[in-house]
């Protein structure tokens, strides 16, 4: 496989390209590949891809896209060229499982099969902002979820009563984040559980300063090193990847594509959605990815449901699971906030989708989260229950599509609900939702049972 030092050399010596030129090349290349490989949303209530030939065509389009364009380094404004053989060799050498954590909390994360029958791996929470006074207690509550394999860190704007401004404060805040994470998992009785560092900033010093087997990031923990949208990388991220490769920590990446941008529609986003995790593995050695396709309007909480996005996401993950060893995760990001009926219904839809498309479960969180407002442990437990029920009932893609279509009807003419902060709808002392949220939860459970999902 091409080495990280080779990538480091190429971001300094390969072709110089202005970012605007790169963006237009990306748009033109993906538009051409959509036509060449016949990628088209079938329309109607198609939430899950049922076309057996499409994932292979989409995979070939993703590889050709990466071969044609390479990866763009925004720091040095250079194109990292990759040969087809380098890309295919890297795909063959992606591991199918990753070890994390230690002692009785050690876990194995695996690539999943489409319509598989094994229970999915779980990251239940964070990747969202919390204030420091509740941070350790929030971590404890998520770590108390028995199925949790790892939990990710969080961001915040103030530490010790000071605004986080500049590298020295960022370094201090980064280490404080890891201290709160370690404190939280110890209080939950799971000191060996893997934690993943959520970077305060992408400067190299911020990324590396948390390496500390005693008080920070251990060799059995992980770090989020995400490739940017539109196949773009950063020099400091690569620097950190080289250091962590020697240190031994695992790495994850946000590798979904964005419809509504330079990729065009959902068909074009499929191509980037396949190319991006492969590129992240080559550039940073990321082996676990939250994958698929999202839409700008959904991430802005403007629309609850776009069937074409769900379909595109399923194409991406079916292709990655069939033709690579990529370990995929479904990042559950409802447009409605926590504590609401629509939030739980959206999570249910996306968890059903994850189970039949071969995606592990990752951090359900409001798509436009604000501080203390993004998630509660109930949503994580809910996504696990839904995915488990789908697997136990041996749903295939067709039956899953029927159920998702029925749930989608419950959203008709409805707008996203704002939701509540974690302290307004969840009891962090007793690890349970408050009375009002519990009523909402049981109402949604009843609705899903009435639609045919067996929940116990």
CSV table of C-alpha atoms in Angstrom, one decimal:
chain,number,residue,atom,x,y,z
A,1,UNK,CA,0.0,0.0,0.0
A,2,UNK,CA,1.2,3.5,-0.7
A,3,UNK,CA,2.9,4.9,2.4
A,4,UNK,CA,1.9,8.0,4.3
A,5,UNK,CA,5.4,9.5,3.6
A,6,UNK,CA,4.7,9.1,-0.1
A,7,UNK,CA,1.5,11.2,0.5
A,8,UNK,CA,3.5,13.7,2.5
A,9,UNK,CA,6.0,14.0,-0.4
A,10,UNK,CA,3.2,14.3,-3.0
A,11,UNK,CA,1.4,17.2,-1.2
A,12,UNK,CA,4.7,19.2,-1.7
A,13,UNK,CA,5.7,18.1,-5.2
A,14,UNK,CA,2.6,17.2,-7.3
A,15,UNK,CA,0.7,19.5,-9.6
A,16,UNK,CA,-0.2,22.9,-8.3
A,17,UNK,CA,-4.0,23.6,-8.6
A,18,UNK,CA,-6.1,26.5,-7.4
A,19,UNK,CA,-9.0,25.4,-5.2
A,20,UNK,CA,-11.6,26.9,-7.5
A,21,UNK,CA,-10.2,24.9,-10.4
A,22,UNK,CA,-10.4,21.8,-8.4
A,23,UNK,CA,-14.0,22.4,-7.5
A,24,UNK,CA,-15.0,22.8,-11.1
A,25,UNK,CA,-13.0,19.7,-12.1
A,26,UNK,CA,-14.8,17.7,-9.4
A,27,UNK,CA,-18.2,18.9,-10.6
A,28,UNK,CA,-17.4,18.1,-14.3
A,29,UNK,CA,-15.8,14.7,-13.6
A,30,UNK,CA,-18.7,13.5,-11.4
A,31,UNK,CA,-21.3,14.8,-13.8
A,32,UNK,CA,-19.7,12.8,-16.6
A,33,UNK,CA,-19.3,9.7,-14.5
A,34,UNK,CA,-23.0,9.8,-13.5
A,35,UNK,CA,-24.0,9.6,-17.2
A,36,UNK,CA,-21.2,7.0,-18.1
A,37,UNK,CA,-22.3,4.5,-15.4
A,38,UNK,CA,-26.0,5.1,-15.6
A,39,UNK,CA,-26.6,6.2,-12.0
A,40,UNK,CA,-30.1,7.4,-11.6
A,41,UNK,CA,-32.6,7.6,-8.7
A,42,UNK,CA,-35.6,5.4,-9.7
A,43,UNK,CA,-38.0,7.8,-7.9
A,44,UNK,CA,-41.1,7.1,-5.9
A,45,UNK,CA,-40.8,5.5,-2.4
A,46,UNK,CA,-37.5,3.9,-3.0
A,47,UNK,CA,-35.6,4.4,0.3
A,48,UNK,CA,-33.3,1.3,-0.1
A,49,UNK,CA,-31.5,0.3,-3.3
A,50,UNK,CA,-32.9,-2.9,-4.7
A,51,UNK,CA,-31.0,-2.9,-8.0
A,52,UNK,CA,-28.3,-5.6,-7.7
A,53,UNK,CA,-26.2,-4.3,-10.6
A,54,UNK,CA,-26.0,-0.6,-9.4
A,55,UNK,CA,-23.5,-1.0,-6.5
A,56,UNK,CA,-20.9,-2.4,-8.9
A,57,UNK,CA,-21.3,0.3,-11.4
A,58,UNK,CA,-21.2,2.9,-8.6
A,59,UNK,CA,-18.1,1.4,-7.2
A,60,UNK,CA,-16.3,1.5,-10.6
A,61,UNK,CA,-17.4,5.2,-10.9
A,62,UNK,CA,-15.9,5.9,-7.5
A,63,UNK,CA,-12.6,4.4,-8.3
A,64,UNK,CA,-12.5,6.2,-11.7
A,65,UNK,CA,-13.3,9.4,-9.9
A,66,UNK,CA,-10.4,9.0,-7.5
A,67,UNK,CA,-8.0,7.9,-10.3
A,68,UNK,CA,-9.0,10.9,-12.5
A,69,UNK,CA,-8.9,13.6,-9.8
A,70,UNK,CA,-6.7,12.3,-6.9
A,71,UNK,CA,-7.0,14.1,-3.6
A,72,UNK,CA,-6.6,17.9,-3.1
A,73,UNK,CA,-4.5,19.3,-0.3
A,74,UNK,CA,-5.9,22.6,0.7
A,75,UNK,CA,-2.8,23.5,2.7
A,76,UNK,CA,-0.3,23.3,-0.2
A,77,UNK,CA,-2.8,23.7,-3.0
A,78,UNK,CA,-1.6,20.5,-4.7
A,79,UNK,CA,-3.3,17.5,-6.3
A,80,UNK,CA,-2.1,14.1,-4.9
A,81,UNK,CA,-2.1,11.9,-8.0
A,82,UNK,CA,-3.0,8.2,-7.4
A,83,UNK,CA,-2.7,5.4,-9.9
A,84,UNK,CA,-5.4,2.8,-10.4
A,85,UNK,CA,-3.1,0.1,-9.1
A,86,UNK,CA,-2.4,2.2,-5.9
A,87,UNK,CA,-6.1,2.6,-5.3
A,88,UNK,CA,-7.0,-1.0,-5.8
A,89,UNK,CA,-4.0,-2.2,-3.7
A,90,UNK,CA,-5.1,0.0,-0.9
A,91,UNK,CA,-8.7,-1.3,-1.2
A,92,UNK,CA,-7.4,-4.9,-0.9
A,93,UNK,CA,-5.4,-4.1,2.2
A,94,UNK,CA,-8.2,-2.4,4.2
A,95,UNK,CA,-8.6,-4.5,7.4
A,96,UNK,CA,-12.1,-6.0,8.1
A,97,UNK,CA,-11.9,-5.5,11.8
A,98,UNK,CA,-10.3,-3.1,14.4
A,99,UNK,CA,-9.5,-3.8,18.0
A,100,UNK,CA,-10.1,-1.1,20.6
A,101,UNK,CA,-10.3,-0.6,24.3
A,102,UNK,CA,-8.6,-2.8,27.0
A,103,UNK,CA,-9.4,-5.4,29.6
A,104,UNK,CA,-13.1,-6.4,29.9
A,105,UNK,CA,-14.0,-3.3,27.8
A,106,UNK,CA,-12.0,-4.5,24.8
A,107,UNK,CA,-14.1,-4.7,21.7
A,108,UNK,CA,-13.8,-5.6,18.0
A,109,UNK,CA,-15.3,-3.4,15.3
A,110,UNK,CA,-16.2,-5.3,12.1
A,111,UNK,CA,-17.3,-4.8,8.6
A,112,UNK,CA,-20.9,-5.8,8.3
A,113,UNK,CA,-22.7,-7.7,5.6
A,114,UNK,CA,-25.7,-6.4,3.7
A,115,UNK,CA,-28.8,-8.0,5.4
A,116,UNK,CA,-26.5,-9.5,7.9
A,117,UNK,CA,-27.7,-11.3,11.1
A,118,UNK,CA,-25.1,-10.2,13.6
A,119,UNK,CA,-25.8,-7.4,16.0
A,120,UNK,CA,-24.1,-4.1,15.0
A,121,UNK,CA,-21.3,-2.3,16.7
A,122,UNK,CA,-22.2,0.9,18.5
A,123,UNK,CA,-20.8,4.3,19.3
A,124,UNK,CA,-23.7,5.8,21.3
A,125,UNK,CA,-22.9,9.4,21.5
A,126,UNK,CA,-21.1,12.8,21.5
A,127,UNK,CA,-19.6,14.6,18.5
A,128,UNK,CA,-21.6,17.5,19.8
A,129,UNK,CA,-21.0,20.5,22.1
A,130,UNK,CA,-21.5,20.4,25.9
A,131,UNK,CA,-20.6,22.9,28.6
A,132,UNK,CA,-17.9,21.8,31.0
A,133,UNK,CA,-20.0,21.7,34.2
A,134,UNK,CA,-22.1,18.7,32.9
A,135,UNK,CA,-19.5,17.1,30.6
A,136,UNK,CA,-18.2,14.3,32.9
A,137,UNK,CA,-21.8,13.4,33.9
A,138,UNK,CA,-22.9,13.3,30.2
A,139,UNK,CA,-19.9,11.0,29.4
A,140,UNK,CA,-20.8,8.7,32.3
A,141,UNK,CA,-24.4,8.4,31.1
A,142,UNK,CA,-23.4,7.4,27.6
A,143,UNK,CA,-20.7,5.0,28.8
A,144,UNK,CA,-23.4,3.3,31.0
A,145,UNK,CA,-25.1,2.0,27.8
A,146,UNK,CA,-24.1,-1.7,27.8
A,147,UNK,CA,-23.8,-2.1,24.1
A,148,UNK,CA,-21.4,0.9,23.8
A,149,UNK,CA,-18.1,0.0,22.2
A,150,UNK,CA,-16.6,3.4,22.2
A,151,UNK,CA,-17.7,7.0,22.7
A,152,UNK,CA,-16.5,10.1,21.0
A,153,UNK,CA,-15.5,13.4,22.5
A,154,UNK,CA,-17.2,16.7,22.2
A,155,UNK,CA,-16.4,20.4,21.6
A,156,UNK,CA,-17.0,23.5,23.7
A,157,UNK,CA,-16.2,27.2,23.6
A,158,UNK,CA,-15.1,27.9,27.1
A,159,UNK,CA,-12.8,26.1,29.6
A,160,UNK,CA,-12.2,27.0,33.2
A,161,UNK,CA,-14.3,30.1,32.7
A,162,UNK,CA,-12.1,31.3,29.8
A,163,UNK,CA,-13.0,31.6,26.1
A,164,UNK,CA,-10.9,29.2,24.0
A,165,UNK,CA,-8.8,31.5,21.8
A,166,UNK,CA,-5.5,30.5,20.1
A,167,UNK,CA,-3.3,27.4,20.1
A,168,UNK,CA,-2.2,27.5,23.8
A,169,UNK,CA,-5.8,27.5,25.0
A,170,UNK,CA,-6.8,24.9,22.4
A,171,UNK,CA,-4.1,22.6,23.6
A,172,UNK,CA,-5.2,23.0,27.2
A,173,UNK,CA,-8.9,22.5,26.3
A,174,UNK,CA,-8.0,19.4,24.2
A,175,UNK,CA,-6.3,17.8,27.2
A,176,UNK,CA,-9.2,18.8,29.4
A,177,UNK,CA,-11.6,17.1,27.0
A,178,UNK,CA,-9.7,13.8,27.4
A,179,UNK,CA,-9.6,14.2,31.2
A,180,UNK,CA,-13.4,14.6,31.3
A,181,UNK,CA,-13.8,11.6,29.0
A,182,UNK,CA,-11.5,9.4,31.1
A,183,UNK,CA,-13.3,10.6,34.3
A,184,UNK,CA,-16.7,9.8,32.8
A,185,UNK,CA,-15.9,6.2,31.7
A,186,UNK,CA,-14.3,5.5,35.1
A,187,UNK,CA,-17.5,6.7,36.9
A,188,UNK,CA,-19.5,4.4,34.6
A,189,UNK,CA,-17.4,1.5,35.8
A,190,UNK,CA,-15.9,1.0,32.3
A,191,UNK,CA,-12.3,2.4,32.6
A,192,UNK,CA,-11.1,0.3,29.7
A,193,UNK,CA,-13.7,1.5,27.2
A,194,UNK,CA,-12.2,3.1,24.1
A,195,UNK,CA,-12.7,6.8,23.6
A,196,UNK,CA,-12.2,8.8,20.4
A,197,UNK,CA,-10.8,12.4,20.5
A,198,UNK,CA,-13.0,15.0,18.8
A,199,UNK,CA,-10.5,17.7,17.8
A,200,UNK,CA,-10.9,21.2,19.2
A,201,UNK,CA,-9.0,22.4,16.1
A,202,UNK,CA,-7.2,20.7,13.2
A,203,UNK,CA,-3.8,22.2,14.0
A,204,UNK,CA,-1.1,19.6,14.4
A,205,UNK,CA,-0.4,20.6,18.0
A,206,UNK,CA,-4.1,20.2,18.9
A,207,UNK,CA,-4.3,16.8,17.3
A,208,UNK,CA,-1.2,15.4,18.9
A,209,UNK,CA,-1.2,17.0,22.4
A,210,UNK,CA,-3.7,14.5,23.8
A,211,UNK,CA,-1.4,11.5,23.3
A,212,UNK,CA,-1.0,10.3,26.9
A,213,UNK,CA,-1.5,6.7,28.1
A,214,UNK,CA,-2.0,7.8,31.7
A,215,UNK,CA,-4.3,10.8,31.4
A,216,UNK,CA,-5.2,11.3,27.8
A,217,UNK,CA,-5.5,9.2,24.6
A,218,UNK,CA,-4.2,5.6,25.0
A,219,UNK,CA,-2.9,3.4,22.3
A,220,UNK,CA,-6.2,1.5,22.4
A,221,UNK,CA,-8.2,4.7,21.9
A,222,UNK,CA,-8.9,6.6,18.6
A,223,UNK,CA,-9.0,10.0,17.0
A,224,UNK,CA,-11.3,11.6,14.4
A,225,UNK,CA,-9.2,12.6,11.3
A,226,UNK,CA,-11.8,13.4,8.7
A,227,UNK,CA,-11.3,14.0,5.0
A,228,UNK,CA,-13.0,17.3,4.0
A,229,UNK,CA,-15.9,17.5,1.6
A,230,UNK,CA,-15.0,17.3,-2.1
A,231,UNK,CA,-12.0,15.0,-1.6
A,232,UNK,CA,-9.9,17.5,0.2
A,233,UNK,CA,-7.2,16.9,2.8
A,234,UNK,CA,-5.1,19.0,5.3
A,235,UNK,CA,-1.4,18.9,5.9
A,236,UNK,CA,-1.7,19.0,9.7
A,237,UNK,CA,-4.1,16.0,9.6
A,238,UNK,CA,-1.6,14.1,7.7
A,239,UNK,CA,1.1,15.0,10.2
A,240,UNK,CA,-1.1,13.7,13.0
A,241,UNK,CA,-1.9,10.5,11.0
A,242,UNK,CA,1.8,9.7,10.7
A,243,UNK,CA,2.3,10.1,14.5
A,244,UNK,CA,-0.8,8.1,15.4
A,245,UNK,CA,0.2,5.4,12.9
A,246,UNK,CA,3.3,4.8,15.0
A,247,UNK,CA,1.5,5.3,18.3
A,248,UNK,CA,-1.1,2.6,17.5
A,249,UNK,CA,-4.4,4.4,18.0
A,250,UNK,CA,-7.2,3.7,15.5
A,251,UNK,CA,-8.6,6.5,13.3
A,252,UNK,CA,-12.1,7.3,12.1
A,253,UNK,CA,-13.3,9.6,9.4
A,254,UNK,CA,-16.4,11.5,8.4
A,255,UNK,CA,-16.7,10.1,4.9
A,256,UNK,CA,-20.2,10.9,3.8
A,257,UNK,CA,-20.8,12.9,0.6
A,258,UNK,CA,-22.9,16.1,0.4
A,259,UNK,CA,-25.7,16.4,-2.2
A,260,UNK,CA,-26.5,19.9,-3.2
A,261,UNK,CA,-22.8,21.0,-3.5
A,262,UNK,CA,-20.1,20.4,-6.1
A,263,UNK,CA,-21.2,16.8,-6.4
A,264,UNK,CA,-24.5,17.9,-7.8
A,265,UNK,CA,-27.6,15.8,-6.9
A,266,UNK,CA,-27.8,12.5,-5.0
A,267,UNK,CA,-26.5,10.5,-8.0
A,268,UNK,CA,-23.2,12.5,-8.0
A,269,UNK,CA,-22.9,12.3,-4.3
A,270,UNK,CA,-22.9,8.5,-4.5
A,271,UNK,CA,-19.7,8.7,-6.5
A,272,UNK,CA,-18.0,10.9,-3.9
A,273,UNK,CA,-19.5,8.8,-1.1
A,274,UNK,CA,-17.6,5.8,-2.5
A,275,UNK,CA,-14.4,7.6,-3.3
A,276,UNK,CA,-14.1,9.5,-0.1
A,277,UNK,CA,-13.6,6.6,2.5
A,278,UNK,CA,-11.0,5.1,0.1
A,279,UNK,CA,-9.2,8.4,-0.1
A,280,UNK,CA,-9.4,8.9,3.7
A,281,UNK,CA,-7.8,5.5,4.2
A,282,UNK,CA,-5.0,6.3,1.8
A,283,UNK,CA,-4.4,9.8,3.1
A,284,UNK,CA,-4.8,9.3,6.8
A,285,UNK,CA,-5.1,5.5,7.4
A,286,UNK,CA,-8.7,5.9,8.6
A,287,UNK,CA,-10.3,2.4,8.7
A,288,UNK,CA,-13.7,3.2,10.4
A,289,UNK,CA,-16.0,5.7,8.6
A,290,UNK,CA,-19.4,7.2,8.9
A,291,UNK,CA,-20.4,6.8,5.3
A,292,UNK,CA,-23.2,7.5,2.8
A,293,UNK,CA,-24.9,10.6,1.5
A,294,UNK,CA,-26.5,13.6,3.2
A,295,UNK,CA,-28.1,16.8,1.7
A,296,UNK,CA,-27.4,20.4,2.5
A,297,UNK,CA,-31.0,21.1,3.3
A,298,UNK,CA,-31.2,18.2,5.7
A,299,UNK,CA,-28.1,19.3,7.6
A,300,UNK,CA,-29.6,22.8,7.8
A,301,UNK,CA,-32.8,21.2,9.3
A,302,UNK,CA,-34.9,22.6,6.5
A,303,UNK,CA,-36.4,19.3,5.4
A,304,UNK,CA,-37.3,16.2,7.3
A,305,UNK,CA,-37.2,13.6,4.6
A,306,UNK,CA,-35.7,13.2,1.1
A,307,UNK,CA,-36.2,9.6,-0.2
A,308,UNK,CA,-33.5,10.1,-2.8
A,309,UNK,CA,-30.9,10.7,-0.1
A,310,UNK,CA,-31.8,7.5,1.7
A,311,UNK,CA,-31.6,5.6,-1.6
A,312,UNK,CA,-28.2,7.1,-2.4
A,313,UNK,CA,-26.9,6.3,1.0
A,314,UNK,CA,-27.9,2.7,0.6
A,315,UNK,CA,-26.1,2.5,-2.8
A,316,UNK,CA,-22.9,3.8,-1.3
A,317,UNK,CA,-22.9,1.4,1.6
A,318,UNK,CA,-23.9,-1.6,-0.5
A,319,UNK,CA,-21.0,-0.8,-2.8
A,320,UNK,CA,-18.5,-0.4,0.0
A,321,UNK,CA,-19.6,-3.6,1.7
A,322,UNK,CA,-19.5,-5.7,-1.4
A,323,UNK,CA,-16.3,-4.4,-3.1
A,324,UNK,CA,-14.1,-3.1,-0.2
A,325,UNK,CA,-13.3,-4.0,3.4
A,326,UNK,CA,-14.5,-0.6,4.7
A,327,UNK,CA,-16.0,-0.6,8.1
A,328,UNK,CA,-19.1,1.6,7.7
A,329,UNK,CA,-21.1,3.4,10.3
A,330,UNK,CA,-24.5,5.1,9.9
A,331,UNK,CA,-24.3,8.6,11.5
A,332,UNK,CA,-27.9,9.0,12.7
A,333,UNK,CA,-28.6,12.7,12.3
A,334,UNK,CA,-32.3,13.6,12.5
A,335,UNK,CA,-33.5,17.0,11.6
A,336,UNK,CA,-35.7,17.3,14.7
A,337,UNK,CA,-34.2,17.8,18.1
A,338,UNK,CA,-34.1,15.4,21.1
A,339,UNK,CA,-37.2,15.0,23.2
A,340,UNK,CA,-39.6,15.0,20.3
A,341,UNK,CA,-41.7,12.4,18.5
A,342,UNK,CA,-40.2,13.3,15.0
A,343,UNK,CA,-36.7,12.9,16.3
A,344,UNK,CA,-37.4,9.3,17.4
A,345,UNK,CA,-39.2,8.5,14.2
A,346,UNK,CA,-36.3,9.8,12.1
A,347,UNK,CA,-33.9,7.7,14.2
A,348,UNK,CA,-36.0,4.7,13.7
A,349,UNK,CA,-36.0,5.1,9.9
A,350,UNK,CA,-32.2,5.6,9.8
A,351,UNK,CA,-31.6,2.6,12.1
A,352,UNK,CA,-33.6,0.3,10.0
A,353,UNK,CA,-31.6,1.5,7.0
A,354,UNK,CA,-28.3,0.8,8.8
A,355,UNK,CA,-29.3,-2.7,9.7
A,356,UNK,CA,-30.0,-3.9,6.2
A,357,UNK,CA,-27.3,-1.9,4.4
A,358,UNK,CA,-24.4,-3.3,6.6
A,359,UNK,CA,-23.7,-0.1,8.6
A,360,UNK,CA,-22.7,0.0,12.3
A,361,UNK,CA,-24.4,2.6,14.5
A,362,UNK,CA,-22.9,5.9,15.3
A,363,UNK,CA,-23.8,8.9,17.6
A,364,UNK,CA,-27.4,9.9,17.0
A,365,UNK,CA,-27.3,13.7,17.1
A,366,UNK,CA,-29.5,16.6,16.0
A,367,UNK,CA,-28.2,17.7,12.6
A,368,UNK,CA,-27.9,21.4,13.7
A,369,UNK,CA,-26.9,20.8,17.2
A,370,UNK,CA,-26.3,23.7,19.7
A,371,UNK,CA,-24.6,23.5,23.0
A,372,UNK,CA,-26.2,20.9,25.4
A,373,UNK,CA,-28.9,20.3,22.8
A,374,UNK,CA,-27.7,17.6,20.5
A,375,UNK,CA,-28.5,14.2,22.0
A,376,UNK,CA,-29.5,12.2,25.1
A,377,UNK,CA,-28.7,8.5,25.9
A,378,UNK,CA,-32.3,7.6,25.2
A,379,UNK,CA,-31.8,8.2,21.4
A,380,UNK,CA,-28.8,5.9,21.4
A,381,UNK,CA,-30.7,3.1,23.3
A,382,UNK,CA,-33.6,3.6,20.8
A,383,UNK,CA,-31.4,3.2,17.7
A,384,UNK,CA,-30.0,0.0,19.2
A,385,UNK,CA,-33.4,-1.4,19.9
A,386,UNK,CA,-34.6,-0.7,16.4
A,387,UNK,CA,-31.6,-2.2,14.6
A,388,UNK,CA,-31.7,-5.3,16.9
A,389,UNK,CA,-35.4,-5.8,16.1
A,390,UNK,CA,-34.8,-5.5,12.3
A,391,UNK,CA,-32.0,-8.1,12.6
A,392,UNK,CA,-34.0,-10.5,14.8
A,393,UNK,CA,-37.0,-10.3,12.4
A,394,UNK,CA,-34.6,-11.1,9.6
A,395,UNK,CA,-35.7,-8.1,7.5
A,396,UNK,CA,-34.3,-8.0,3.9
A,397,UNK,CA,-34.0,-4.8,1.9
A,398,UNK,CA,-37.5,-5.2,0.4
A,399,UNK,CA,-39.3,-5.5,3.8
A,400,UNK,CA,-37.2,-2.7,5.2
A,401,UNK,CA,-38.2,-0.5,2.4
A,402,UNK,CA,-41.9,-1.2,3.0
A,403,UNK,CA,-41.6,-0.4,6.7
A,404,UNK,CA,-39.6,2.8,6.1
A,405,UNK,CA,-42.2,3.9,3.5
A,406,UNK,CA,-44.9,3.5,6.2
A,407,UNK,CA,-42.9,5.5,8.7
A,408,UNK,CA,-42.4,8.2,6.1
A,409,UNK,CA,-46.1,8.7,5.8
A,410,UNK,CA,-46.1,9.9,9.5
A,411,UNK,CA,-44.0,12.9,8.4
A,412,UNK,CA,-46.4,14.2,5.8
A,413,UNK,CA,-46.8,18.0,5.9
A,414,UNK,CA,-44.6,18.2,9.1
A,415,UNK,CA,-41.6,20.5,9.7
A,416,UNK,CA,-38.6,19.6,11.9
A,417,UNK,CA,-39.2,20.1,15.7
A,418,UNK,CA,-36.6,22.1,17.6
A,419,UNK,CA,-36.4,19.8,20.6
A,420,UNK,CA,-34.8,20.4,24.1
A,421,UNK,CA,-31.5,20.5,25.8
A,422,UNK,CA,-30.3,17.4,27.6
A,423,UNK,CA,-31.0,18.9,31.0
A,424,UNK,CA,-34.6,19.7,30.0
A,425,UNK,CA,-35.6,16.3,28.9
A,426,UNK,CA,-33.2,13.8,30.6
A,427,UNK,CA,-32.3,13.0,34.2
A,428,UNK,CA,-28.5,12.7,34.2
A,429,UNK,CA,-28.4,11.6,37.8
A,430,UNK,CA,-30.7,8.6,37.4
A,431,UNK,CA,-29.9,7.8,33.8
A,432,UNK,CA,-33.4,8.1,32.4
A,433,UNK,CA,-35.7,10.4,30.4
A,434,UNK,CA,-38.0,12.8,32.3
A,435,UNK,CA,-41.7,12.0,32.5
A,436,UNK,CA,-42.7,14.0,29.4
A,437,UNK,CA,-40.0,12.5,27.2
A,438,UNK,CA,-40.9,9.0,28.5
A,439,UNK,CA,-44.5,9.5,27.3
A,440,UNK,CA,-43.3,10.6,23.9
A,441,UNK,CA,-41.0,7.6,23.7
A,442,UNK,CA,-43.7,5.1,24.6
A,443,UNK,CA,-46.0,6.7,22.0
A,444,UNK,CA,-43.5,6.3,19.3
A,445,UNK,CA,-42.8,2.6,20.3
A,446,UNK,CA,-46.5,2.0,20.0
A,447,UNK,CA,-46.6,3.5,16.5
A,448,UNK,CA,-43.7,1.3,15.4
A,449,UNK,CA,-45.3,-1.8,16.8
A,450,UNK,CA,-48.5,-1.1,15.0
A,451,UNK,CA,-46.5,-0.9,11.8
A,452,UNK,CA,-45.2,-4.4,12.3
A,453,UNK,CA,-41.8,-4.0,14.1
A,454,UNK,CA,-41.5,-6.3,17.1
A,455,UNK,CA,-40.1,-4.3,20.0
A,456,UNK,CA,-39.8,-5.9,23.4
